Tab-separated table of C-alpha atoms in Angstrom:
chain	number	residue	atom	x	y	z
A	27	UNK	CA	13.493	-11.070	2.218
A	28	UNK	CA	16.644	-9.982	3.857
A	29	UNK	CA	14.856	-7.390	5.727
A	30	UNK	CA	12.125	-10.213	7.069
A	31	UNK	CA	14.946	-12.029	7.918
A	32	UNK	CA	16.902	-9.506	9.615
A	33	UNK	CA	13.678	-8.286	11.658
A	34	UNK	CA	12.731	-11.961	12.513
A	35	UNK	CA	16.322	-12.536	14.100
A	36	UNK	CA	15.851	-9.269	16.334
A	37	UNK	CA	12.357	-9.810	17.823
A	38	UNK	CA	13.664	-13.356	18.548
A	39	UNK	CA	11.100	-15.047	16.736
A	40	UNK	CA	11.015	-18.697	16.214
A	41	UNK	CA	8.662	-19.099	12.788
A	42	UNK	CA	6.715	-17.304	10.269
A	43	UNK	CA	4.156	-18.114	8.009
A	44	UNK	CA	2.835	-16.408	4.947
A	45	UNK	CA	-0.988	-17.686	4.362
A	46	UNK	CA	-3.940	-16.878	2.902
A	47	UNK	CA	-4.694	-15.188	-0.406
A	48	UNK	CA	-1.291	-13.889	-0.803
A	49	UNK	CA	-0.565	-17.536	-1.767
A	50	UNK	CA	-2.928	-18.494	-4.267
A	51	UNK	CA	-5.161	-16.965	-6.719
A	52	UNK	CA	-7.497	-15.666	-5.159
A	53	UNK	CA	-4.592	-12.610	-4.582
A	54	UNK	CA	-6.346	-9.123	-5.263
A	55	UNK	CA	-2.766	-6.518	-6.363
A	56	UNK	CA	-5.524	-3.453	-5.841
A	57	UNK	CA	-7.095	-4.912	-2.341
A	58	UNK	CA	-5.886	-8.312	-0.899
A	59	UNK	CA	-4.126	-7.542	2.478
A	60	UNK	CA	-0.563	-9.529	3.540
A	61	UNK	CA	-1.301	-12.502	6.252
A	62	UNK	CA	1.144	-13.696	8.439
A	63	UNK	CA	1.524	-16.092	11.614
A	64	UNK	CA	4.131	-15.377	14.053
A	65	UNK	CA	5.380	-17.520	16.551
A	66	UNK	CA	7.840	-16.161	19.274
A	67	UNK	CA	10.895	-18.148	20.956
A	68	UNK	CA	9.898	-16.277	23.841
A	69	UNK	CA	6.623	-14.702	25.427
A	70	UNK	CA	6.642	-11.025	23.590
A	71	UNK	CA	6.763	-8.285	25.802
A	72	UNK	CA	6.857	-4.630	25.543
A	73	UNK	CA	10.113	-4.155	23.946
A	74	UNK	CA	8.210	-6.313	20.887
A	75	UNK	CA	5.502	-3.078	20.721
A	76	UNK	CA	7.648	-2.096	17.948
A	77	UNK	CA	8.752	-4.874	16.592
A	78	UNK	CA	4.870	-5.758	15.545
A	79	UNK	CA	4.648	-2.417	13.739
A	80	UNK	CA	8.013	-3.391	12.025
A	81	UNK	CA	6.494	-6.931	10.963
A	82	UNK	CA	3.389	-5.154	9.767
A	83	UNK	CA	5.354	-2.266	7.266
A	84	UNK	CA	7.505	-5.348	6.354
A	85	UNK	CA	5.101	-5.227	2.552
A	86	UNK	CA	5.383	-1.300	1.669
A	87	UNK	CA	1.958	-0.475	0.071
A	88	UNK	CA	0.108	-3.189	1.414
A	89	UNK	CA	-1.515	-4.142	4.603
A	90	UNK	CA	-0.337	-7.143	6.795
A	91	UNK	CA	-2.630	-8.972	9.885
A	92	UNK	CA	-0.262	-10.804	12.165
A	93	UNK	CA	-1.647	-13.508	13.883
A	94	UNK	CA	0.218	-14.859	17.107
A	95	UNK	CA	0.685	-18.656	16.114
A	96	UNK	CA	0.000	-19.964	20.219
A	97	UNK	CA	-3.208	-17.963	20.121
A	98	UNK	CA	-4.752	-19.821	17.169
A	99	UNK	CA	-7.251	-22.073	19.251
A	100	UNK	CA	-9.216	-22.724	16.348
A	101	UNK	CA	-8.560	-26.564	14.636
A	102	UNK	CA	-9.067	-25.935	11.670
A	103	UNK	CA	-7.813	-22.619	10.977
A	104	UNK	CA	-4.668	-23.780	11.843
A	105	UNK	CA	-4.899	-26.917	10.361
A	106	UNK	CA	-5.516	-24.980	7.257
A	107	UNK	CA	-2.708	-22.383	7.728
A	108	UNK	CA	-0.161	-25.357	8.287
A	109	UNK	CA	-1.307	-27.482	5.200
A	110	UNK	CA	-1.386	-24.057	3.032
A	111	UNK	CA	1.397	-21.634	4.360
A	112	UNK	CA	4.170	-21.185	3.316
A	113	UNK	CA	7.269	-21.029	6.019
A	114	UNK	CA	9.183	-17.322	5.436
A	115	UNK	CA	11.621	-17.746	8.614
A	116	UNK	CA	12.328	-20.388	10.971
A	117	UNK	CA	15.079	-20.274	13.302
């Protein structure tokens, strides 16, 4: 967690979110993938290329989607991903 923390603090991000199967029991050890929604502080830019591929090896052995939290435009997904995440960093 130290690492998340650590790598949230560099790429000046202001939240993230664990959700999704990860959470619950639906949670697969052989297949489910890692989901997390990012939010920046500020607008992420090319000097965050590799910060995204640093979020994304952040579970060795698994895979990870990022979502970018202000490009959820969907209601209810992130209605859903508010009521059922689970808050990893916030700054």
């Amino acid at each position: 967690m130290d690492e998340i923390t650590d790598l949230c603090r560099r790429l000046e991000v202001r939240r993230l979110d664990l959700f999704g199967s990860a959470l619950g029991d639906a949670f697969d050890v052989a297949s489910s993938d890692v989901d997390f929604l990012v939010e920046f502080a500020v607008r992420p830019g090319f000097d965050h290329f590799g910060g995204f591929f640093a979020l994304k090896e952040a579970v060795p052995g698994r895979p990870v989607d990022l979502v970018n939290g202000p490009g959820v435009r969907n209601p209810y997904f992130r209605r859903q991903v508010e009521e059922t995440g689970e808050t990893l960093y916030s700054a």
